[in-house]
XYZ file of N, CA and C in Angstrom:
312
model
N 18.025 9.337 -9.044
C 16.922 9.748 -8.562
C 16.023 9.364 -9.944
N 14.971 8.585 -9.981
C 14.321 8.619 -11.191
C 13.227 9.945 -11.521
N 13.221 10.201 -12.977
C 12.247 11.282 -13.277
C 11.067 10.754 -13.284
N 10.288 11.524 -12.317
C 8.710 11.313 -12.394
C 8.029 11.951 -13.373
N 7.084 11.555 -13.947
C 6.106 11.868 -14.969
C 4.840 12.333 -14.479
N 4.602 11.865 -13.531
C 3.327 12.715 -12.582
C 3.551 12.762 -11.057
N 2.716 13.515 -10.539
C 3.103 13.500 -9.098
C 2.688 12.135 -8.431
N 3.479 11.925 -7.612
C 3.573 10.532 -6.856
C 3.550 10.808 -5.202
N 2.785 10.159 -4.494
C 2.871 10.198 -3.214
C 3.774 9.717 -2.673
N 4.402 10.440 -1.473
C 5.733 10.052 -0.934
C 5.929 8.530 -0.615
N 4.924 7.970 0.230
C 4.896 6.684 0.600
C 4.784 5.568 -0.703
N 4.290 5.949 -1.861
C 4.470 5.265 -3.081
C 5.539 5.175 -3.778
N 6.090 6.310 -3.661
C 7.462 6.781 -4.286
C 8.548 5.840 -3.324
N 8.342 5.869 -2.117
C 9.421 5.263 -1.295
C 9.105 3.692 -1.344
N 7.975 3.154 -1.373
C 7.866 1.820 -1.604
C 8.351 1.097 -3.082
N 8.045 2.055 -4.181
C 8.715 1.795 -5.159
C 10.114 1.721 -5.356
N 10.735 2.726 -4.667
C 12.071 3.060 -5.095
C 12.913 2.099 -3.835
N 12.413 2.062 -2.877
C 13.438 1.361 -1.473
C 12.677 0.158 -1.004
N 11.451 -0.249 -1.570
C 10.666 -1.403 -1.103
C 10.302 -1.287 0.425
N 10.377 0.122 0.744
C 10.064 0.361 2.332
C 9.060 1.657 2.142
N 7.778 1.601 2.662
C 7.058 2.701 2.256
C 7.429 4.155 3.257
N 8.464 3.597 4.225
C 8.452 5.014 5.036
C 10.315 5.298 4.917
N 10.853 4.581 4.265
C 12.416 4.906 3.980
C 12.685 6.239 3.785
N 11.928 6.647 2.538
C 12.149 7.785 2.126
C 11.921 9.120 2.928
N 10.922 8.999 4.005
C 10.481 9.976 4.996
C 11.869 10.187 5.989
N 12.010 8.595 6.626
C 12.954 8.671 7.582
C 14.529 8.819 7.216
N 14.855 8.474 5.937
C 16.384 8.640 5.760
C 16.697 9.699 4.529
N 16.088 9.812 3.780
C 16.420 10.420 2.433
C 15.656 11.543 2.292
N 14.634 12.019 2.840
C 13.759 13.272 2.415
C 14.815 14.564 3.121
N 14.934 14.758 4.327
C 15.706 15.790 4.575
C 17.067 16.156 3.813
N 17.711 15.362 3.437
C 18.916 15.416 2.545
C 18.650 15.895 1.338
N 17.539 15.328 0.735
C 17.070 15.663 -0.794
C 16.608 17.157 -0.707
N 15.838 17.720 0.285
C 15.560 19.025 0.443
C 16.617 19.633 0.550
N 17.564 19.384 1.361
C 18.692 20.225 1.645
C 19.335 20.691 -0.002
N 19.469 19.614 -0.714
C 20.154 19.675 -2.025
C 19.247 20.365 -2.883
N 17.943 20.144 -2.794
C 17.000 21.217 -3.643
C 17.242 22.595 -3.404
N 17.043 22.857 -2.000
C 17.471 24.210 -1.625
C 18.649 24.850 -2.101
N 19.597 24.137 -2.035
C 20.957 24.710 -2.616
C 21.145 24.685 -3.956
N 20.416 23.903 -4.746
C 20.771 23.914 -6.124
C 19.770 24.280 -7.167
N 18.372 24.365 -6.601
C 17.117 24.934 -7.462
C 17.289 26.341 -7.685
N 16.998 26.762 -8.756
C 16.748 28.179 -9.056
C 15.730 28.874 -8.259
N 14.539 28.291 -8.105
C 13.340 28.828 -7.396
C 13.553 28.691 -5.988
N 12.910 29.299 -5.322
C 12.810 29.300 -3.726
C 11.473 29.034 -3.227
N 11.176 28.313 -2.372
C 9.916 28.028 -2.021
C 9.576 28.215 -0.474
N 8.792 28.058 0.168
C 8.408 28.525 1.651
C 8.572 27.254 2.575
N 8.122 26.126 2.056
C 8.048 24.786 2.838
C 9.000 23.758 2.315
N 9.394 23.049 2.864
C 10.119 21.838 2.329
C 9.128 20.972 1.563
N 7.759 20.774 1.701
C 6.937 20.018 0.832
C 6.879 20.694 -0.431
N 6.811 21.982 -0.492
C 6.706 22.669 -1.697
C 8.079 22.410 -2.783
N 9.194 22.207 -2.038
C 10.374 21.723 -2.950
C 10.273 20.528 -3.479
N 9.512 19.528 -2.826
C 9.198 18.121 -3.063
C 8.029 18.028 -4.187
N 6.921 18.990 -3.616
C 5.886 18.983 -4.971
C 6.599 19.298 -6.329
N 7.424 20.505 -6.289
C 7.947 20.812 -7.418
C 8.562 19.891 -8.268
N 9.291 18.603 -7.652
C 9.808 17.608 -8.502
C 8.941 16.403 -8.326
N 7.739 16.445 -8.104
C 6.950 15.420 -8.146
C 6.337 14.526 -7.089
N 7.065 14.737 -5.945
C 6.894 13.998 -4.670
C 5.831 14.842 -3.874
N 4.798 14.188 -3.624
C 3.592 14.767 -2.700
C 3.326 14.020 -1.622
N 2.756 14.845 -0.781
C 2.372 14.283 0.682
C 1.077 13.479 0.330
N 0.184 13.672 -0.350
C -1.258 13.144 -0.678
C -1.717 13.681 -1.906
N -2.017 12.737 -2.920
C -2.828 13.236 -4.144
C -3.831 14.201 -3.864
N -3.818 15.298 -4.703
C -4.840 16.514 -4.403
C -5.997 16.161 -5.493
N -7.029 16.602 -5.127
C -8.194 16.456 -5.778
C -8.268 18.218 -6.435
N -8.734 17.873 -7.859
C -8.966 19.225 -8.180
C -10.498 19.330 -8.897
N -11.171 20.305 -8.693
C -12.506 20.480 -9.096
C -12.873 21.667 -10.034
N -13.234 21.688 -11.102
C -13.217 22.649 -12.090
C -14.796 22.782 -12.547
N -14.971 24.131 -12.616
C -16.805 24.631 -13.331
C -16.442 25.450 -14.170
N -17.208 24.953 -15.568
C -17.044 26.096 -16.321
C -16.219 25.422 -17.646
N -16.282 26.364 -18.464
C -15.618 25.581 -19.923
C -13.994 25.858 -19.558
N -13.493 24.479 -20.025
C -12.117 24.412 -19.622
C -11.333 23.555 -20.248
N -10.279 23.833 -21.068
C -9.607 22.878 -21.925
C -8.187 22.699 -21.402
N -7.806 21.522 -21.295
C -6.693 21.216 -20.848
C -6.063 19.796 -21.216
N -4.710 19.747 -21.271
C -3.802 18.732 -21.850
C -3.030 17.960 -20.886
N -3.097 16.477 -20.938
C -2.408 15.680 -20.238
C -1.833 14.735 -21.092
N -0.340 14.798 -21.317
C 0.277 14.202 -22.244
C -0.300 14.769 -23.516
N -0.760 13.703 -24.495
C -1.225 14.047 -25.676
C -2.682 13.999 -25.674
N -3.338 13.887 -24.579
C -4.922 13.941 -24.590
C -5.328 15.284 -24.214
N -6.168 15.742 -25.024
C -6.770 17.264 -24.625
C -8.156 16.871 -24.348
N -8.478 17.578 -23.174
C -9.919 17.333 -22.680
C -10.515 18.796 -22.552
N -11.882 18.877 -22.813
C -12.791 20.093 -22.910
C -13.904 19.723 -22.089
N -14.260 20.313 -21.005
C -15.353 20.156 -20.086
C -16.525 20.707 -20.428
N -16.541 21.540 -21.601
C -17.827 22.173 -22.120
C -19.022 21.033 -22.554
N -18.374 20.080 -22.763
C -19.395 19.002 -22.932
C -20.188 18.082 -21.894
N -19.436 18.332 -20.750
C -20.131 17.650 -19.245
C -21.158 18.303 -19.026
N -22.187 17.568 -18.216
C -23.252 18.488 -17.513
C -22.795 19.545 -16.760
N -22.990 20.897 -16.921
C -22.744 21.893 -16.353
C -21.341 22.386 -16.479
N -20.568 21.642 -17.346
C -19.179 21.967 -17.494
C -18.139 21.537 -16.214
N -18.731 20.724 -15.601
C -17.864 20.409 -14.389
C -17.289 19.040 -14.483
N -15.889 18.898 -14.027
C -15.442 17.526 -13.679
C -14.430 17.747 -12.605
N -14.078 16.590 -12.237
C -13.382 16.566 -11.138
C -12.160 15.398 -11.239
N -11.133 15.306 -10.907
C -9.911 14.691 -10.891
C -8.925 14.752 -10.139
N -8.198 13.631 -9.834
C -7.102 13.774 -8.765
C -6.077 14.401 -9.684
N -5.129 15.313 -9.071
C -4.231 15.862 -9.462
C -2.809 15.123 -9.642
N -2.839 13.995 -9.882
C -1.622 13.085 -10.072
C -0.775 12.989 -11.281
N -1.280 13.925 -12.326
C -0.583 14.115 -13.365
C -0.232 15.436 -13.869
N 0.723 15.909 -14.594
C 0.986 17.286 -14.818
C -0.006 17.604 -15.994
N -0.721 18.932 -15.772
C -1.662 19.028 -16.815
C -1.191 20.709 -17.225
N -1.482 20.622 -18.586
C -1.393 22.193 -19.091
C -2.745 22.681 -19.604
N -3.056 23.772 -19.037
C -4.241 24.642 -19.077
C -4.012 25.280 -20.725
N -4.816 25.071 -21.368
C -4.888 25.457 -22.794
C -5.534 26.604 -23.127
N -7.020 26.476 -22.362
C -7.813 27.719 -22.492
C -8.909 27.493 -21.290
N -9.312 29.082 -20.933
C -10.189 29.117 -19.882
C -11.246 30.197 -20.219
N -12.361 29.990 -20.836
C -13.479 30.840 -20.929
C -14.249 31.460 -19.736
N -14.294 32.782 -19.787
C -15.044 33.280 -18.721
C -16.395 33.987 -19.304
N -17.313 34.352 -18.110
C -18.670 34.712 -18.863
C -18.640 36.044 -18.432
């Protein structure tokens, strides 16, 4: 299985790997979740949480932030304090590392 560098929607993952957007859900997903439940150290409540943990997501998630926030995506550091109102929205399709969060 390829190592995912960012969160990838199931259908896109399936299309890229199997050239069929539904193959993963129909033929692979249940088996993979069973393996994840058996061998992962962490336990999750739902099958989707197991898949989310390895970067296979149902749908891209939007994240909305407000205030002074500094986070890193790969080597790029972003600080929201320079934006109007300190706001920024983005799709959560990449792994982000929170560097700082200032409260009032």
